[in-house]
Amino acid sequence: MSGASTREPRVHAQERTAARAGDDQRDPERMPRRVRAGVVETVALALLPVAWLWSAISVLGQAWLWPAVLAVGSLALTAALVRSAAPPLIGTVAAAIVGVGWVTALAAPEEAMLAVVPTRESVPQALRVLDQGLVDIAWAVSTPVAAIGPVLAVVVAAAIALALLVDVVGHALRVPAIAVVLAATPLVLPLAFRIDVPWWHALPGVIVSALVLAAPTVDERAARGSGWRAPLALVGVAAVLSATLPVVAPAPRESALELPTLDELFSPATPMLDAGIDLGDQLRRPADRPVFTYSTTDGAPLVTRLMTLPLAGEAGFEAAPAEPGSPAVLVEGADSGQPMQMTVRMSDVRAESLPTPERVVAVPRPKGSSWDVANDALRIGDDVDTAGLEYTASGSRSTPLDALPAASGASGHDEYLAMPEAAEAIARQGAALVSPGMSAAARVLAVHDFMTAGLWDYSEQLDLPGFGGTGGEGWDALAGFLETRSGYCVHYASATAGLLRGAGVPARVVVGFLPGSEISGGWAVSTNEMHAWAEAWIDGAGWVRVETTPGAGTGSASPEGALPTRSPTPEPTPSVPPESAGPTPSPTPSDAAEASTPPTAPTPTGGAAPGERGPVIDPAVLRAILLVLGALLLLALPAIARAVQRVTRLRRGAPGAWLELRATLADLGARLPASATPGEVQEAIAARSSDASGAAGRVRMAAERAVFDAGPREPGAVDADVRAARRALVAAAPRRRRALAVLLPPSLLGVEAERGRDA
């Protein structure tokens, strides 16, 4: 026994000596890849966030560049210094602390300790500044946005967030290819502003991305003294190709290639006419699908009502709780105009409310429907199939504003004058447009003139934060719209109704459809014609449409400014030509009654055939599913990174396979020093599982032979032994340790501190 114990330390000493000798005798061309990033890769990863942020200069300008470079540079330097003596993830944590200091210094220096250390007072102030910066960017009418104050804080904070993301993925998880993809997210900003990115704006990001991918090879070649010009030449070739590609390829907007949008991927095959209208989403020109066709007895096109939003809530105009009823005149005052009738035939849509004339007097209730007197909507149950549904409604057209009785008043509708406290600024602005003694008609004209005089821009390019379903400062955002004069129909309708209430005229917002495209004997309406406008109450005329959206094209009430504006009126749907839109609606109710067979409605583009339902996906359920999948993906991320790491090591042959067994030991709780010899590692494996000892011994032998050029290094030679040893080690570990090895593998934090010792 004493002889055996005396020989064992001697064997270990010999192994250490052989390992050191092997470090000097390795074939340089067969050296394994570095466990950690080298100098070139570290610098390239540090430059990556700023290089891709440069692609957004068409939106953000260039004033942010040096502050972002200094911030990202300090993060990279801090992480590198800490990482030289600690695991990679600790370096990322240290960089994050520095990043918090930068954001605090830019957003809340007066409330922070020493201007950089966060305090209880500085955190909410910093969040407010960052929120204001995001609003300033989203509200920008022209580009580039001045990167000063809150905007600068947001841009630098975004650069810091990108840098930390790249650091943890590129250094801690060692998957630089994924870091390259994540770092390219600034490209989304110019796309959100509908700005085509010039090739020279994206060129720095492409060059640095190519450098990141080639950097490990450059570092290894530089470390062993061999040439590194070849990989750098590849970086240059990638840069040239990236500069040449936009010259020979068509611009995205000029290409005829039409890729499916998210709406097309996740929306039902048939459109949904939801009575709970989300103004922020559903009126921004949704995917174009047929909704209904119609004809009128007077032969003229018509604006149709879907529902009314009578309440001025905290975030904008909204619907009231549904209230079934049967008034003699469905929309109050509709019987005061010239009578007309409208025959509607529905396409294959799922509806909660059906279109009617904007001033509907009466409509025969389809089975399963009821009139909602609170919101002027023809409600229909989910169990009613609307495909091919036909009905005729009677009503009248809105009185043109220039034909209103000059001395008319607006009485008996005080509930439509109420404005919330958050909308006081808009109410005061409306009051300032009129003077005491003006008639209601004159007040309506004053507001209409204000909303149509000068240059107003119809734009769907910006989502105005906090209004129309976005969940922020609703009325403040609408006040901002009145300053920028750029928005879409929701903003024009809501601002007009708010100003009218402030001017003392009862007003509300209506959601419906523009007249649509003319077909033989009538008109076809699609989801692209969805629209919103304001209504004002005038004694003797009823509810009158006050249209202020530029180019809405809805008759004499539309604005007619001297300056041109972009028109929201869509072109006729190319996928539904007139000859394929189904039988023409009957011009009279009697003709409709004589029809013996229900007509066939046009089939939505890409949808189901008439009478069939497309897949129905509830947005709320979809969001819940995506959240659950996101959480599962986050939990699985360490296991995925560990699997990628395992595959990478096994591709390096026996030395990488031996390092994989060391990593498996670390995952299962073995704490071996970086200087542990192969013999000590094999002893630890045998102590945990005797079944793993034999396979581990063969892997060790192959790794040592490869180190001394005594055996092959090709991938796959010892993979079966690695799998057998891993299975035996995992089977011998406690359940808790097995779960930890899967959910949070300790080996990701670094198995050994020394580089290059694979065996």
Tab-separated table of C-alpha atoms in Angstrom, residues 11-13 15-17 19 658 662 672-683 700 704 757 759:
chain	number	residue	atom	x	y	z
A	11	VAL	CA	2.707	9.725	-11.701
A	12	HIS	CA	0.869	13.013	-11.259
A	13	ALA	CA	4.129	14.931	-11.467
A	15	GLU	CA	1.629	13.979	-16.118
A	16	ARG	CA	2.095	17.661	-15.334
A	17	THR	CA	5.554	17.614	-16.916
A	19	ALA	CA	1.359	18.379	-20.271
A	658	TRP	CA	-11.883	15.743	-22.766
A	662	ARG	CA	-14.501	18.323	-17.427
A	672	LEU	CA	-11.677	20.927	-9.676
A	673	PRO	CA	-8.932	23.572	-9.875
A	674	ALA	CA	-7.832	24.791	-13.282
A	675	SER	CA	-4.472	23.147	-12.680
A	676	ALA	CA	-5.984	19.675	-12.156
A	677	THR	CA	-4.151	17.009	-14.155
A	678	PRO	CA	-5.892	14.513	-16.405
A	679	GLY	CA	-5.277	11.855	-13.773
A	680	GLU	CA	-7.031	13.922	-11.101
A	681	VAL	CA	-9.939	14.539	-13.429
A	682	GLN	CA	-10.252	10.826	-14.191
A	683	GLU	CA	-10.154	10.049	-10.460
A	700	ARG	CA	-8.205	10.868	-21.837
A	704	GLU	CA	-3.076	12.953	-24.638
A	757	ARG	CA	-5.327	23.134	-21.533
A	759	ALA	CA	-5.991	17.657	-21.737
